[in-house]
Amino acid sequence: MVTTDERGQMLLIGGVLLAVAIVALGIVFNGAVYTSVLAGQGQHDLSADSTIELQQDLRQMIGDGVRHAVRTESKLNNQQDEVENVVAGIAANLSTYEAQSNRLVNVSVNATIDGEYIAQNSTGNFTYNDSGTIKENWTMGSDVRVRDFSVNVTGTSGDDFEIRITGDDGETYTINLRNSTVRVIDPSGHVTSCSGTDLYPIDLTGAMLGNESRCNALDFFERVEPPYDIEIVNGDQVTGKYTLTIDTSGKGPTIEDRLYGVTVDLIYHSPSIDYNTTLRIAPGEPT
Amino acid sequence: MRISEFLEDDRGVSRMIGYLLTVGIAMVLVSGLFLSGGLLVSDQRDSTMRTQLDVIGNRVAGSLEAADRLVNSTERDPRNLVLSRSLPDSIVETSYTIEINSDNVVVEESGGPLAVTVNVETNATLSPTEVRGGPIEIIYDPASNELEVIRG
């Protein structure tokens, strides 16, 4: 026969079952906490993006090295040696710095990109003397890539002067310079333009007017599929100066061999990423 | 009859029946507590499982897109690209699978109904595959411009 004292067993059983339920919930929530930690880790797991940032830094540093080499050395082979020294220095510092973060980074020159500096340093028509024949329509470069293309027009005798850039896909962009307006006609015939009182010199590859204001119409260079052809049309209708550097050989009044850029091999190892690629670095080249 | 006499009066009262009533009511209460507690645990488990599947799905999708950004950051395709991601082998003591399709990632509970789909946008092609949950590696194949996920 059950006594008053023995009825407490049911309460005990209920309490035990409740405890089991609470423990089971605890196990479930513990797993949730781990996933929260995992989610938080994901936000800081930026190994791929930090690699992209490193590439951008390398483009900046080595691009500056190319400009420095071209500025300080007049001969192409000296420019090549100088940029290789620059890359070696960057590689040494980078390797030590990244090693502190448990990353192995190696940068080395794959090859130099040797080109030509074309210039008209004295004011004159934008024509070309082809073995005694003056041509107002001529091709400055075929299948080339260009950087630091600067034009300074000081006089015009017509409105039909054009610089035509034809990409590898056959699409042509036309730059027309008229008075105080830069007009860009795209392959479909659509026209965009920039105007200003202080137009020159125009940096065609950098999309800058007078070295101070930006001309969005000149951003077309980023859409041209390289390599491209650079043509001058009606060059007799303008007078002025121009300079540009191309990655191969071309035509112009003054030509000298010049370092255009460099390709570098990048090796990047970390616990979460293994990456090996080649970067093409040419400062001032539209990308 | 006074109250004290009423309380002490046991005429017409069976101790056995009293006992059975007490036990029966207690059993019903305890069973109800057990059922509701079990349902609560089950609901929380499903909710937690779904959340964890979503986190892992987004982690995998984000990693695929990060690898794709890296591939497109240079003019030339990389010679070698391997991204490693450490993911748990199981979620709430349950294994799971990661299925890569052409434009999404499906993370599914093994032997269960729960599954989460996360969309992915990449320029490179995603190689359709299915791997068991756990550490993974994302590998880029420059020959086919494909990103492939394998068990790490």
PDB file of C-alpha atoms in Angstrom, chain A residues 127-239:
ATOM      1  CA  THR A 127      51.408  64.617 -90.261  1.00  0.00           C
ATOM      2  CA  TYR A 128      53.946  61.927 -91.041  1.00  0.00           C
ATOM      3  CA  ASN A 129      56.884  62.213 -93.405  1.00  0.00           C
ATOM      4  CA  ASP A 130      56.929  58.876 -95.178  1.00  0.00           C
ATOM      5  CA  SER A 131      60.164  58.913 -97.141  1.00  0.00           C
ATOM      6  CA  GLY A 132      59.577  62.444 -98.382  1.00  0.00           C
ATOM      7  CA  THR A 133      55.803  62.139 -98.767  1.00  0.00           C
ATOM      8  CA  ILE A 134      53.806  64.094 -96.193  1.00  0.00           C
ATOM      9  CA  LYS A 135      50.810  62.077 -95.104  1.00  0.00           C
ATOM     10  CA  GLU A 136      47.926  63.657 -93.220  1.00  0.00           C
ATOM     11  CA  ASN A 137      46.275  60.243 -92.792  1.00  0.00           C
ATOM     12  CA  TRP A 138      48.632  57.683 -91.309  1.00  0.00           C
ATOM     13  CA  THR A 139      48.847  54.864 -88.811  1.00  0.00           C
ATOM     14  CA  MET A 140      50.890  55.645 -85.749  1.00  0.00           C
ATOM     15  CA  GLY A 141      50.878  52.062 -84.496  1.00  0.00           C
ATOM     16  CA  SER A 142      49.289  48.721 -85.445  1.00  0.00           C
ATOM     17  CA  ASP A 143      48.360  46.060 -82.889  1.00  0.00           C
ATOM     18  CA  VAL A 144      49.766  48.098 -80.049  1.00  0.00           C
ATOM     19  CA  ARG A 145      48.927  49.056 -76.506  1.00  0.00           C
ATOM     20  CA  VAL A 146      49.591  52.586 -75.407  1.00  0.00           C
ATOM     21  CA  ARG A 147      50.212  54.465 -72.200  1.00  0.00           C
ATOM     22  CA  ASP A 148      50.685  58.126 -71.344  1.00  0.00           C
ATOM     23  CA  PHE A 149      49.217  59.360 -74.639  1.00  0.00           C
ATOM     24  CA  SER A 150      49.254  63.148 -74.336  1.00  0.00           C
ATOM     25  CA  VAL A 151      48.152  65.657 -76.985  1.00  0.00           C
ATOM     26  CA  ASN A 152      48.642  69.425 -76.924  1.00  0.00           C
ATOM     27  CA  VAL A 153      46.932  71.185 -79.860  1.00  0.00           C
ATOM     28  CA  THR A 154      47.871  74.840 -80.205  1.00  0.00           C
ATOM     29  CA  GLY A 155      46.188  75.635 -83.492  1.00  0.00           C
ATOM     30  CA  THR A 156      43.502  74.288 -85.827  1.00  0.00           C
ATOM     31  CA  SER A 157      42.577  75.003 -89.441  1.00  0.00           C
ATOM     32  CA  GLY A 158      39.540  72.752 -89.611  1.00  0.00           C
ATOM     33  CA  ASP A 159      37.215  70.565 -87.575  1.00  0.00           C
ATOM     34  CA  ASP A 160      38.011  67.204 -89.131  1.00  0.00           C
ATOM     35  CA  PHE A 161      41.112  66.165 -87.267  1.00  0.00           C
ATOM     36  CA  GLU A 162      40.598  62.742 -85.719  1.00  0.00           C
ATOM     37  CA  ILE A 163      42.477  60.141 -83.743  1.00  0.00           C
ATOM     38  CA  ARG A 164      40.965  56.713 -84.390  1.00  0.00           C
ATOM     39  CA  ILE A 165      41.470  53.800 -82.041  1.00  0.00           C
ATOM     40  CA  THR A 166      40.418  50.448 -83.523  1.00  0.00           C
ATOM     41  CA  GLY A 167      40.339  47.508 -81.175  1.00  0.00           C
ATOM     42  CA  ASP A 168      41.171  43.892 -81.864  1.00  0.00           C
ATOM     43  CA  ASP A 169      37.460  43.203 -82.319  1.00  0.00           C
ATOM     44  CA  GLY A 170      37.249  45.754 -85.145  1.00  0.00           C
ATOM     45  CA  GLU A 171      35.327  48.336 -83.098  1.00  0.00           C
ATOM     46  CA  THR A 172      36.538  51.894 -83.706  1.00  0.00           C
ATOM     47  CA  TYR A 173      36.388  54.846 -81.350  1.00  0.00           C
ATOM     48  CA  THR A 174      37.048  58.273 -82.855  1.00  0.00           C
ATOM     49  CA  ILE A 175      38.401  61.285 -80.963  1.00  0.00           C
ATOM     50  CA  ASN A 176      37.622  64.607 -82.623  1.00  0.00           C
ATOM     51  CA  LEU A 177      39.233  67.784 -81.283  1.00  0.00           C
ATOM     52  CA  ARG A 178      37.359  71.022 -82.033  1.00  0.00           C
ATOM     53  CA  ASN A 179      38.196  74.349 -80.458  1.00  0.00           C
ATOM     54  CA  SER A 180      37.446  73.833 -76.793  1.00  0.00           C
ATOM     55  CA  THR A 181      35.630  70.518 -77.122  1.00  0.00           C
ATOM     56  CA  VAL A 182      36.780  66.917 -77.123  1.00  0.00           C
ATOM     57  CA  ARG A 183      34.270  64.678 -78.886  1.00  0.00           C
ATOM     58  CA  VAL A 184      34.338  60.880 -78.719  1.00  0.00           C
ATOM     59  CA  ILE A 185      32.284  58.897 -81.239  1.00  0.00           C
ATOM     60  CA  ASP A 186      31.757  55.272 -80.280  1.00  0.00           C
ATOM     61  CA  PRO A 187      31.299  52.391 -82.782  1.00  0.00           C
ATOM     62  CA  SER A 188      27.524  52.885 -82.814  1.00  0.00           C
ATOM     63  CA  GLY A 189      27.866  56.579 -83.657  1.00  0.00           C
ATOM     64  CA  HIS A 190      26.907  57.850 -80.233  1.00  0.00           C
ATOM     65  CA  VAL A 191      28.792  61.011 -79.298  1.00  0.00           C
ATOM     66  CA  THR A 192      30.006  62.048 -75.872  1.00  0.00           C
ATOM     67  CA  SER A 193      32.065  65.132 -75.241  1.00  0.00           C
ATOM     68  CA  CYS A 194      33.950  67.272 -72.768  1.00  0.00           C
ATOM     69  CA  SER A 195      34.438  71.001 -72.970  1.00  0.00           C
ATOM     70  CA  GLY A 196      36.525  73.489 -71.137  1.00  0.00           C
ATOM     71  CA  THR A 197      38.649  76.555 -71.401  1.00  0.00           C
ATOM     72  CA  ASP A 198      41.776  74.780 -70.202  1.00  0.00           C
ATOM     73  CA  LEU A 199      41.641  71.731 -72.427  1.00  0.00           C
ATOM     74  CA  TYR A 200      45.299  71.032 -73.165  1.00  0.00           C
ATOM     75  CA  PRO A 201      47.354  69.010 -72.730  1.00  0.00           C
ATOM     76  CA  ILE A 202      44.832  66.191 -73.045  1.00  0.00           C
ATOM     77  CA  ASP A 203      45.855  62.903 -71.444  1.00  0.00           C
ATOM     78  CA  LEU A 204      43.940  60.491 -73.681  1.00  0.00           C
ATOM     79  CA  THR A 205      44.820  57.342 -71.723  1.00  0.00           C
ATOM     80  CA  GLY A 206      44.354  58.976 -68.336  1.00  0.00           C
ATOM     81  CA  ALA A 207      41.129  60.777 -69.404  1.00  0.00           C
ATOM     82  CA  MET A 208      42.306  64.110 -68.064  1.00  0.00           C
ATOM     83  CA  LEU A 209      41.993  67.604 -69.506  1.00  0.00           C
ATOM     84  CA  GLY A 210      44.632  70.210 -68.778  1.00  0.00           C
ATOM     85  CA  ASN A 211      46.041  67.785 -66.178  1.00  0.00           C
ATOM     86  CA  GLU A 212      43.348  68.886 -63.763  1.00  0.00           C
ATOM     87  CA  SER A 213      39.828  67.953 -64.788  1.00  0.00           C
ATOM     88  CA  ARG A 214      38.513  64.544 -65.679  1.00  0.00           C
ATOM     89  CA  CYS A 215      36.858  63.795 -69.024  1.00  0.00           C
ATOM     90  CA  ASN A 216      34.587  60.771 -68.707  1.00  0.00           C
ATOM     91  CA  ALA A 217      34.162  60.616 -72.491  1.00  0.00           C
ATOM     92  CA  LEU A 218      37.778  59.483 -72.738  1.00  0.00           C
ATOM     93  CA  ASP A 219      37.084  56.454 -70.521  1.00  0.00           C
ATOM     94  CA  PHE A 220      36.348  54.612 -73.768  1.00  0.00           C
ATOM     95  CA  PHE A 221      39.937  53.346 -73.773  1.00  0.00           C
ATOM     96  CA  GLU A 222      38.980  50.889 -71.058  1.00  0.00           C
ATOM     97  CA  ARG A 223      36.434  49.333 -73.436  1.00  0.00           C
ATOM     98  CA  VAL A 224      38.757  48.993 -76.431  1.00  0.00           C
ATOM     99  CA  GLU A 225      39.875  45.406 -76.876  1.00  0.00           C
ATOM    100  CA  PRO A 226      43.670  45.321 -77.048  1.00  0.00           C
ATOM    101  CA  PRO A 227      45.824  45.365 -79.046  1.00  0.00           C
ATOM    102  CA  TYR A 228      44.578  48.232 -81.143  1.00  0.00           C
ATOM    103  CA  ASP A 229      45.508  50.424 -84.097  1.00  0.00           C
ATOM    104  CA  ILE A 230      46.103  54.148 -83.671  1.00  0.00           C
ATOM    105  CA  GLU A 231      45.394  56.250 -86.727  1.00  0.00           C
ATOM    106  CA  ILE A 232      45.718  59.952 -87.402  1.00  0.00           C
ATOM    107  CA  VAL A 233      43.200  61.448 -89.811  1.00  0.00           C
ATOM    108  CA  ASN A 234      43.499  64.949 -91.280  1.00  0.00           C
ATOM    109  CA  GLY A 235      46.601  65.588 -89.269  1.00  0.00           C
ATOM    110  CA  ASP A 236      47.306  68.651 -91.415  1.00  0.00           C
ATOM    111  CA  GLN A 237      44.380  70.492 -89.804  1.00  0.00           C
ATOM    112  CA  VAL A 238      46.028  70.833 -86.423  1.00  0.00           C
ATOM    113  CA  THR A 239      49.335  71.974 -85.048  1.00  0.00           C
TER     114      THR A 239
END
